[in-house]
CSV table of C-alpha atoms in Angstrom, one decimal:
chain,number,residue,atom,x,y,z
A,1,MET,CA,4.2,16.5,4.0
A,2,LYS,CA,5.4,18.1,0.7
A,3,LEU,CA,4.7,16.4,-2.6
A,4,THR,CA,8.4,16.7,-3.4
A,5,GLN,CA,9.2,14.4,-0.5
A,6,ILE,CA,7.4,11.5,-2.2
A,7,HIS,CA,9.9,9.2,-4.0
A,8,PRO,CA,9.6,9.1,-7.8
A,9,LEU,CA,9.1,5.3,-7.6
A,10,THR,CA,6.2,5.9,-5.2
A,11,TRP,CA,4.7,8.4,-7.6
A,12,GLY,CA,5.1,5.7,-10.3
A,13,VAL,CA,3.2,3.2,-8.2
A,14,LEU,CA,0.5,5.6,-7.2
A,15,PHE,CA,-0.3,6.8,-10.7
A,16,GLY,CA,0.3,3.4,-12.2
A,17,THR,CA,-2.2,1.9,-9.7
A,18,PHE,CA,-4.7,4.7,-10.5
A,19,PHE,CA,-4.7,4.3,-14.2
A,20,ALA,CA,-4.5,0.5,-14.0
A,21,ARG,CA,-7.5,0.4,-11.7
A,22,LEU,CA,-9.3,3.0,-13.8
A,23,ALA,CA,-8.8,0.8,-16.9
A,24,THR,CA,-9.9,-2.3,-15.0
A,25,PHE,CA,-13.1,-0.6,-13.6
A,26,PHE,CA,-13.6,0.6,-17.2
A,27,VAL,CA,-14.4,-2.9,-18.2
A,28,MET,CA,-14.8,-5.4,-15.3
A,29,PRO,CA,-18.2,-4.1,-14.1
A,30,PHE,CA,-19.5,-5.2,-17.5
A,31,PHE,CA,-17.6,-8.4,-17.7
A,32,ALA,CA,-20.5,-10.6,-16.6
A,33,ILE,CA,-22.7,-8.9,-19.2
A,34,TYR,CA,-20.1,-9.6,-21.8
A,35,LEU,CA,-19.9,-13.3,-20.8
A,36,ALA,CA,-23.7,-13.5,-20.9
A,37,THR,CA,-23.7,-12.3,-24.5
A,38,LEU,CA,-21.4,-15.2,-25.4
A,39,GLY,CA,-24.1,-17.6,-24.2
A,40,PHE,CA,-22.7,-18.6,-20.8
A,41,SER,CA,-25.3,-19.3,-18.0
A,42,ALA,CA,-25.3,-17.3,-14.8
A,43,SER,CA,-24.0,-20.2,-12.8
A,44,VAL,CA,-21.1,-20.7,-15.2
A,45,ILE,CA,-20.3,-17.0,-15.1
A,46,GLY,CA,-20.2,-17.2,-11.3
A,47,THR,CA,-17.7,-20.0,-11.4
A,48,ILE,CA,-15.5,-17.9,-13.7
A,49,PHE,CA,-15.4,-15.1,-11.1
A,50,ALA,CA,-14.8,-17.7,-8.3
A,51,VAL,CA,-11.7,-19.0,-10.1
A,52,THR,CA,-10.2,-15.6,-10.0
A,53,ALA,CA,-10.8,-15.3,-6.3
A,54,LEU,CA,-9.6,-18.8,-5.4
A,55,SER,CA,-6.5,-18.3,-7.6
A,56,GLY,CA,-5.6,-15.1,-5.8
A,57,LEU,CA,-6.3,-16.6,-2.5
A,58,PHE,CA,-3.9,-19.5,-3.2
A,59,MET,CA,-1.2,-17.3,-4.6
A,60,SER,CA,-1.4,-15.0,-1.5
A,61,PHE,CA,0.7,-17.6,0.3
A,62,PHE,CA,3.6,-17.1,-2.1
A,63,GLY,CA,3.3,-13.8,-4.1
A,64,GLY,CA,4.4,-11.4,-1.3
A,65,THR,CA,7.2,-13.8,-0.2
A,66,LEU,CA,8.5,-13.9,-3.8
A,67,SER,CA,8.9,-10.1,-3.8
A,68,ASP,CA,10.9,-10.3,-0.5
A,69,ARG,CA,13.0,-13.1,-2.0
A,70,TYR,CA,13.6,-11.7,-5.5
A,71,GLY,CA,12.8,-8.0,-5.3
A,72,ARG,CA,9.9,-5.6,-5.9
A,73,LYS,CA,10.9,-4.8,-9.5
A,74,GLN,CA,10.9,-8.4,-10.7
A,75,LEU,CA,7.5,-9.3,-9.1
A,76,MET,CA,5.9,-6.0,-10.1
A,77,LEU,CA,6.9,-6.4,-13.8
A,78,ILE,CA,5.8,-10.1,-13.8
A,79,GLY,CA,2.4,-9.0,-12.4
A,80,ILE,CA,2.1,-6.2,-14.9
A,81,VAL,CA,2.9,-8.5,-17.8
A,82,LEU,CA,0.5,-11.2,-16.6
A,83,ASN,CA,-2.2,-8.6,-16.3
A,84,ALA,CA,-1.6,-7.4,-19.9
A,85,VAL,CA,-1.6,-10.9,-21.2
A,86,THR,CA,-4.8,-11.7,-19.3
A,87,PHE,CA,-6.8,-8.8,-20.7
A,88,ALA,CA,-5.5,-9.3,-24.2
A,89,GLY,CA,-6.6,-12.9,-23.8
A,90,LEU,CA,-10.0,-12.0,-22.6
A,91,ALA,CA,-10.5,-9.9,-25.8
A,92,LEU,CA,-9.7,-12.9,-27.9
A,93,ALA,CA,-11.2,-15.8,-25.9
A,94,THR,CA,-14.5,-17.4,-26.9
A,95,GLU,CA,-14.2,-20.9,-25.3
A,96,LEU,CA,-15.1,-21.5,-21.6
A,97,PHE,CA,-11.7,-23.3,-21.0
A,98,TRP,CA,-9.8,-20.1,-21.9
A,99,PHE,CA,-12.0,-17.9,-19.7
A,100,TYR,CA,-11.2,-20.3,-16.8
A,101,MET,CA,-7.5,-20.2,-17.5
A,102,LEU,CA,-7.4,-16.4,-17.9
A,103,SER,CA,-9.4,-15.9,-14.7
A,104,MET,CA,-6.9,-18.0,-12.9
A,105,LEU,CA,-4.1,-15.9,-14.4
A,106,MET,CA,-5.9,-12.7,-13.3
A,107,GLY,CA,-5.9,-13.9,-9.7
A,108,MET,CA,-2.2,-14.9,-9.9
A,109,SER,CA,-1.1,-11.5,-11.4
A,110,ARG,CA,-2.9,-9.6,-8.7
A,111,SER,CA,-1.1,-11.6,-6.0
A,112,PHE,CA,2.2,-10.7,-7.6
A,113,LEU,CA,1.6,-7.1,-8.3
A,114,GLU,CA,-0.4,-5.8,-5.3
A,115,PRO,CA,1.9,-7.0,-2.4
A,116,ALA,CA,5.1,-6.0,-4.3
A,117,SER,CA,3.8,-2.5,-5.1
A,118,ARG,CA,2.5,-1.8,-1.6
A,119,ALA,CA,5.8,-3.1,-0.1
A,120,LEU,CA,7.7,-0.8,-2.5
A,121,ILE,CA,5.8,2.2,-1.1
A,122,SER,CA,7.0,1.2,2.3
A,123,ASP,CA,10.5,0.8,1.1
A,124,THR,CA,10.7,4.2,-0.5
A,125,THR,CA,8.7,6.3,2.0
A,126,GLN,CA,9.7,7.5,5.4
A,127,ALA,CA,7.8,5.8,8.3
A,128,ASP,CA,6.0,9.0,9.5
A,129,GLN,CA,4.7,9.7,5.9
A,130,ARG,CA,3.4,6.2,5.0
A,131,VAL,CA,0.0,6.7,6.5
A,132,ILE,CA,-0.5,9.7,4.2
A,133,VAL,CA,0.8,8.0,1.1
A,134,TYR,CA,-1.3,4.9,1.7
A,135,ASN,CA,-4.4,7.1,2.1
A,136,VAL,CA,-3.6,8.8,-1.2
A,137,ARG,CA,-3.5,5.4,-2.8
A,138,TYR,CA,-6.8,4.4,-1.3
A,139,PHE,CA,-8.3,7.8,-2.4
A,140,MET,CA,-7.1,7.3,-6.0
A,141,ILE,CA,-8.5,3.8,-6.2
A,142,ASN,CA,-11.9,5.1,-5.1
A,143,ILE,CA,-11.8,7.8,-7.7
A,144,ALA,CA,-10.9,5.2,-10.3
A,145,ALA,CA,-13.8,3.0,-9.2
A,146,ALA,CA,-16.2,6.0,-9.4
A,147,ILE,CA,-15.4,7.2,-12.9
A,148,GLY,CA,-14.2,4.0,-14.6
A,149,PRO,CA,-17.7,2.6,-15.4
A,150,LEU,CA,-19.0,6.0,-16.2
A,151,LEU,CA,-16.2,6.6,-18.7
A,152,ALA,CA,-17.0,3.3,-20.4
A,153,VAL,CA,-20.6,4.3,-20.9
A,154,VAL,CA,-19.6,7.8,-22.2
A,155,LEU,CA,-17.2,6.2,-24.7
A,156,SER,CA,-19.8,3.6,-25.6
A,157,LEU,CA,-17.3,0.8,-25.1
A,158,THR,CA,-19.4,-1.2,-22.6
A,159,GLY,CA,-19.1,-5.0,-23.3
A,160,VAL,CA,-16.9,-4.4,-26.4
A,161,LYS,CA,-13.7,-6.3,-26.9
A,162,THR,CA,-11.9,-3.0,-27.6
A,163,ALA,CA,-12.2,-2.2,-23.9
A,164,PHE,CA,-10.0,-5.2,-23.0
A,165,PHE,CA,-7.3,-4.0,-25.4
A,166,VAL,CA,-7.5,-0.5,-23.8
A,167,VAL,CA,-6.8,-2.2,-20.4
A,168,THR,CA,-3.9,-4.2,-22.0
A,169,ALA,CA,-2.4,-1.0,-23.4
A,170,VAL,CA,-2.6,0.7,-20.0
A,171,TYR,CA,-0.7,-2.1,-18.3
A,172,ILE,CA,2.0,-2.2,-21.0
A,173,LEU,CA,2.5,1.6,-20.5
A,174,TYR,CA,2.6,1.1,-16.7
A,175,GLY,CA,5.3,-1.6,-17.2
A,176,ILE,CA,7.4,0.7,-19.4
A,177,ILE,CA,7.2,3.7,-17.0
A,178,ILE,CA,7.9,1.7,-13.9
A,179,SER,CA,10.9,0.0,-15.6
A,180,ILE,CA,12.3,3.5,-16.5
A,181,LEU,CA,11.8,4.7,-12.9
A,182,PHE,CA,13.5,1.6,-11.5
A,183,TYR,CA,16.4,2.2,-13.9
A,184,LYS,CA,16.7,5.9,-13.1
A,185,TYR,CA,16.1,5.6,-9.3
A,186,PRO,CA,17.7,2.3,-8.2
A,187,PHE,CA,17.4,1.6,-4.5
A,188,GLU,CA,18.6,-1.1,-2.1
A,189,GLU,CA,15.8,-3.1,-0.3
A,190,GLY,CA,16.3,-3.8,3.3
A,191,ASP,CA,19.1,-1.3,3.8
A,192,GLY,CA,21.2,-3.2,1.3
A,193,VAL,CA,20.7,-6.6,3.0
A,194,LYS,CA,19.0,-9.0,0.6
A,195,ALA,CA,16.7,-11.2,2.5
A,196,ARG,CA,15.9,-14.6,1.2
A,197,PRO,CA,12.8,-15.8,3.0
A,198,ARG,CA,11.5,-19.3,2.4
A,199,LEU,CA,8.5,-19.7,0.1
A,200,THR,CA,6.6,-21.1,3.1
A,201,GLU,CA,7.3,-17.9,5.1
A,202,THR,CA,3.7,-16.9,5.0
A,203,PHE,CA,2.7,-20.1,6.9
A,204,ARG,CA,5.4,-19.3,9.6
A,205,VAL,CA,4.2,-15.7,9.9
A,206,LEU,CA,0.6,-16.8,10.4
A,207,ARG,CA,1.7,-19.4,13.0
A,208,ASP,CA,4.0,-17.1,15.0
A,209,ASP,CA,2.6,-13.6,14.7
A,210,ARG,CA,-0.6,-13.9,16.8
A,211,THR,CA,-1.5,-10.2,16.3
A,212,PHE,CA,-1.3,-10.4,12.6
A,213,ARG,CA,-3.2,-13.7,12.6
A,214,ALA,CA,-6.0,-12.2,14.6
A,215,VAL,CA,-6.1,-9.2,12.2
A,216,ILE,CA,-6.4,-11.5,9.2
A,217,ILE,CA,-9.3,-13.5,10.7
A,218,GLY,CA,-11.0,-10.2,11.7
A,219,MET,CA,-10.6,-8.8,8.2
A,220,ILE,CA,-12.2,-12.0,6.7
A,221,PHE,CA,-15.3,-11.3,8.7
A,222,ALA,CA,-15.2,-7.7,7.8
A,223,ILE,CA,-15.0,-8.4,4.1
A,224,ILE,CA,-17.8,-10.9,4.4
A,225,GLY,CA,-19.9,-7.9,5.5
A,226,TYR,CA,-18.4,-5.5,2.9
A,227,SER,CA,-19.0,-7.9,0.0
A,228,GLN,CA,-22.8,-7.6,0.6
A,229,PHE,CA,-22.6,-4.1,-0.9
A,230,ASN,CA,-22.1,-5.4,-4.4
A,231,SER,CA,-23.9,-8.7,-4.1
A,232,THR,CA,-26.8,-9.1,-1.6
A,233,LEU,CA,-27.9,-5.4,-1.3
A,234,PRO,CA,-28.6,-4.8,-5.0
A,235,GLN,CA,-30.5,-8.1,-5.3
A,236,PHE,CA,-32.5,-7.3,-2.2
A,237,ILE,CA,-33.4,-3.8,-3.6
A,238,ALA,CA,-34.4,-5.3,-6.9
A,239,LEU,CA,-36.6,-7.9,-5.3
A,240,SER,CA,-38.3,-5.6,-2.7
A,241,ASP,CA,-41.9,-4.7,-3.3
A,242,GLY,CA,-41.6,-1.7,-1.0
A,243,LEU,CA,-38.8,0.0,-2.9
A,244,GLU,CA,-39.5,1.4,-6.3
A,245,ASP,CA,-37.1,1.5,-9.3
A,246,GLY,CA,-34.4,-0.6,-7.8
A,247,SER,CA,-31.8,0.2,-10.4
A,248,ARG,CA,-32.2,4.0,-9.8
A,249,LEU,CA,-32.1,3.6,-6.1
A,250,PHE,CA,-29.0,1.4,-6.1
A,251,ALA,CA,-27.3,4.0,-8.4
A,252,TYR,CA,-28.1,6.7,-5.9
A,253,LEU,CA,-26.7,4.5,-3.1
A,254,LEU,CA,-23.5,4.0,-5.1
A,255,THR,CA,-23.2,7.8,-5.3
A,256,THR,CA,-23.8,8.2,-1.6
A,257,ASN,CA,-21.0,5.7,-0.9
A,258,ALA,CA,-18.6,7.6,-3.2
A,259,ILE,CA,-19.4,11.0,-1.8
A,260,THR,CA,-19.2,9.8,1.8
A,261,VAL,CA,-15.8,8.3,1.2
A,262,LEU,CA,-14.5,11.6,-0.2
A,263,ILE,CA,-16.0,13.6,2.8
A,264,VAL,CA,-14.8,11.4,5.6
A,265,GLN,CA,-11.5,9.9,4.5
A,266,TYR,CA,-9.2,12.7,5.8
A,267,PRO,CA,-10.8,13.1,9.2
A,268,ILE,CA,-11.0,9.3,9.6
A,269,MET,CA,-7.3,9.1,8.7
A,270,ARG,CA,-6.4,11.6,11.4
A,271,PHE,CA,-8.6,9.6,13.9
A,272,GLY,CA,-6.9,6.4,12.9
A,273,ILE,CA,-3.5,7.8,13.6
A,274,ARG,CA,-4.6,9.0,17.0
A,275,VAL,CA,-6.2,5.8,18.2
A,276,SER,CA,-3.9,3.3,16.4
A,277,PRO,CA,-4.6,1.3,13.2
A,278,ILE,CA,-5.9,-1.8,15.0
A,279,LYS,CA,-8.4,0.2,17.1
A,280,SER,CA,-9.5,1.9,13.9
A,281,LEU,CA,-10.3,-1.6,12.4
A,282,PHE,CA,-12.2,-2.5,15.6
A,283,PHE,CA,-14.4,0.7,15.3
A,284,GLY,CA,-14.7,0.2,11.6
A,285,ILE,CA,-16.1,-3.3,11.7
A,286,SER,CA,-18.5,-2.3,14.5
A,287,THR,CA,-19.7,0.6,12.4
A,288,LEU,CA,-20.0,-1.5,9.3
A,289,SER,CA,-22.1,-4.1,11.2
A,290,PHE,CA,-24.4,-1.4,12.5
A,291,GLY,CA,-24.9,-0.1,8.9
A,292,LEU,CA,-25.9,-3.6,7.8
A,293,LEU,CA,-28.3,-3.9,10.7
A,294,LEU,CA,-29.9,-0.6,9.9
A,295,ILE,CA,-30.5,-1.8,6.3
A,296,GLY,CA,-32.5,-4.6,7.9
A,297,PHE,CA,-34.8,-2.0,9.5
A,298,ALA,CA,-35.1,0.0,6.3
A,299,THR,CA,-38.7,0.2,5.1
A,300,VAL,CA,-38.4,3.6,3.5
A,301,GLU,CA,-35.7,4.9,1.1
A,302,TRP,CA,-34.2,7.6,3.4
A,303,VAL,CA,-33.2,5.0,6.0
A,304,LEU,CA,-31.3,3.1,3.3
A,305,PHE,CA,-29.3,6.3,2.6
A,306,VAL,CA,-28.5,6.8,6.3
A,307,ALA,CA,-27.5,3.1,6.6
A,308,MET,CA,-25.3,3.5,3.5
A,309,ALA,CA,-23.5,6.5,5.0
A,310,ILE,CA,-22.9,4.6,8.2
A,311,PHE,CA,-21.7,1.5,6.3
A,312,THR,CA,-19.3,3.7,4.3
A,313,VAL,CA,-17.8,5.2,7.4
A,314,GLY,CA,-17.1,1.7,8.7
A,315,GLU,CA,-15.5,0.8,5.3
A,316,VAL,CA,-13.2,3.8,5.4
A,317,LEU,CA,-12.2,3.2,9.0
A,318,MET,CA,-11.0,-0.2,8.0
A,319,PHE,CA,-9.5,0.2,4.6
A,320,THR,CA,-7.6,3.4,5.2
A,321,MET,CA,-5.7,1.7,8.0
A,322,THR,CA,-5.2,-1.8,6.7
A,323,ASP,CA,-2.0,-1.0,4.7
A,324,VAL,CA,-0.7,1.2,7.5
A,325,LEU,CA,-1.2,-1.6,10.1
A,326,THR,CA,0.3,-4.2,7.8
A,327,ASP,CA,3.4,-2.0,7.4
A,328,GLU,CA,3.6,-1.4,11.1
A,329,LEU,CA,3.5,-5.1,12.0
A,330,ALA,CA,5.8,-6.3,9.2
A,331,PRO,CA,9.6,-6.7,9.8
A,332,GLU,CA,11.5,-4.8,7.2
A,333,HIS,CA,12.7,-7.9,5.3
A,334,LEU,CA,9.2,-9.4,5.3
A,335,ARG,CA,7.1,-6.5,4.1
A,336,GLY,CA,6.1,-8.3,0.9
A,337,THR,CA,5.2,-11.5,2.8
A,338,TYR,CA,2.9,-9.6,5.1
A,339,PHE,CA,1.2,-7.6,2.3
A,340,GLY,CA,0.8,-10.9,0.4
A,341,ALA,CA,-0.7,-12.6,3.4
A,342,MET,CA,-3.3,-9.8,3.6
A,343,GLY,CA,-4.6,-11.3,0.3
A,344,LEU,CA,-5.9,-14.2,2.4
A,345,THR,CA,-8.7,-11.9,3.4
A,346,SER,CA,-10.2,-12.4,0.0
A,347,LEU,CA,-11.7,-15.5,1.5
A,348,GLY,CA,-14.4,-13.2,2.8
A,349,GLN,CA,-15.0,-11.9,-0.7
A,350,THR,CA,-15.4,-15.5,-1.9
A,351,ILE,CA,-17.8,-16.8,0.7
A,352,GLY,CA,-19.6,-13.5,1.6
A,353,PRO,CA,-21.9,-13.4,-1.6
A,354,ILE,CA,-22.7,-17.1,-1.1
A,355,ILE,CA,-23.8,-16.5,2.5
A,356,GLY,CA,-25.9,-13.5,1.4
A,357,GLY,CA,-27.4,-15.4,-1.5
A,358,VAL,CA,-28.4,-18.3,0.8
A,359,LEU,CA,-30.0,-15.8,3.3
A,360,LEU,CA,-32.0,-14.2,0.5
A,361,ASP,CA,-33.2,-17.5,-0.8
A,362,THR,CA,-34.2,-18.5,2.7
A,363,PHE,CA,-35.9,-15.3,3.9
A,364,GLY,CA,-36.8,-13.5,0.6
A,365,GLN,CA,-37.9,-10.0,1.2
A,366,SER,CA,-37.7,-10.2,5.0
A,367,SER,CA,-34.9,-7.7,5.4
A,368,LEU,CA,-34.2,-8.0,9.1
A,369,PRO,CA,-33.4,-11.7,9.1
A,370,VAL,CA,-31.2,-11.3,6.1
A,371,PHE,CA,-29.2,-8.2,7.1
A,372,GLY,CA,-29.5,-8.8,10.8
A,373,SER,CA,-27.8,-12.2,10.3
A,374,LEU,CA,-25.1,-10.6,8.1
A,375,ALA,CA,-24.5,-7.8,10.7
A,376,LEU,CA,-24.1,-10.4,13.5
A,377,LEU,CA,-21.7,-12.5,11.4
A,378,THR,CA,-19.7,-9.5,10.4
A,379,GLY,CA,-19.6,-8.3,14.0
A,380,CYS,CA,-17.8,-11.5,15.0
A,381,GLY,CA,-14.7,-10.0,13.5
A,382,ALA,CA,-14.6,-7.3,16.3
A,383,PHE,CA,-13.7,-10.0,18.8
A,384,PHE,CA,-10.6,-10.8,16.8
A,385,PHE,CA,-9.6,-7.2,16.4
A,386,ALA,CA,-10.0,-6.8,20.2
A,387,ALA,CA,-7.7,-9.8,20.7
A,388,ALA,CA,-5.2,-8.2,18.3
A,389,VAL,CA,-5.3,-5.0,20.3
A,390,ARG,CA,-4.5,-6.9,23.5
A,391,GLU,CA,-1.8,-9.0,21.8
A,392,ARG,CA,-0.2,-5.9,20.3
A,393,LYS,CA,-0.1,-4.2,23.7
A,394,ALA,CA,1.5,-7.2,25.2
A,395,VAL,CA,4.2,-7.4,22.5
A,396,LEU,CA,5.0,-3.6,22.8
A,397,ALA,CA,5.2,-3.9,26.6
A,398,LEU,CA,7.6,-6.9,26.2
A,399,VAL,CA,9.8,-4.9,23.8
A,400,GLU,CA,9.8,-1.9,26.1
A,401,GLU,CA,10.7,-4.1,29.1
A,402,ASN,CA,13.6,-5.8,27.2
A,403,ALA,CA,14.9,-2.4,26.0
A,404,GLY,CA,14.8,-1.1,29.6
C-alpha cells in the first residue's frame, strides 16, 4: 500500500488522533496527582474517574448511531469541541461539582469522536487497505502514550494548569484542520444513500447480531484483564516485600510493554489477517490470560519481564484486530453504530480495577491467588470468542448457500 493511496481525510484523522492523544497523555497520567493537590481524597478522585467511564459507557449506545444518522463531520466536530471545552474547564475548575460535570462531558465527547472518526476511516479507505490503516492508528496511539508523559516531565508542566490549556489548543487546531479537509474533500457516506438509523439501533444490533454480541462480551472480559496493567499490577509491585524499588521496576515494565508492542505489531498484524480477526482475538485473550497467570508465579524480577512480554503479545493480538473486525461485521450504513457499540467494552475498564483491588485486599502479597483469579476470569472471554467464531462461520456459510 502506497501512502499516496490514503485519503486526505484519513490522514487528518490519523494525525489528529495522534496529536490529540499525545496532548491527552501529556496531562492525564498526572490528573489524579493534580486533584490530590486540590485536597480531594483518594476515594473522591476515584469517583471522578468512574464518572468519565460510566458517562462514556452510557453514551456508547447513542454516539455511533448519531454519526450514522447525522454524518461523521457533525459528530466529530461536536466531539472535538466538547473535548476542548472539557480540558479548558479542567484548568479553571476548583469545586468538586465542576470536576464531576467535566468528567461526564469527557466521557460523552469520547463517545462522539471515537466512533465517528473510526467509521470515517472505513468510509474513505478501500476494504483491502483498512487493516493497515487501523494498525497505523493503533501504532500512533501507542507512540503518543509512550512519549506524552515523558514530554510533560521534560517541559516541567506536570500537574500545572497550563498543560490543560495545551490540550485545549491541540483540540481546537484539530477541529480547524479537519473542518478544512471536510470542505476541501467532501464525500458521500454510504455511496450517497443517507441512512437514518434509529437512536435505539445499538440495542437492535446487540439483540440481532449474535456474532457481534459474543465479541462484545468477550472483549469485556479481555479488558478486565488488560486493566490490571495500570491498576492492580503497580499496587502489587509497590506492596511486595520480595521486589525492590517498585517505582523503578514498574517503569522498566512499562518500557518492556512499549518495546514489545513496537517489535511484534507488524508480524501479529500479518498473523491476524491470515487466521481472521475473531481468531486473533481468541488467541489474544488466551495469551493475555497466560501472561497474568505467569505474574502470579513471579518471585524474581526476570519472570515479571517475561510475563509482561507475553501479556503485551496478547494485548497486540486483540487490539490490532478489534477495529478491523468491527468494520468487517458492520453493514456499511451502520458503521458508526458498531464502532459506538464497541465502547460498551469499557465496562471491563470500569469493573476490572475494582475486582483487582478486592483481590489485593483479600490476598495481599500472595500473588498466585490474585493473578491466578484474574487470569481465570479473563480467560472466560475465550469461550465467547470461540462462540463468535462458530457463529461467524455459520453466517458466512448461509450467505454462500443463498448466493449459490
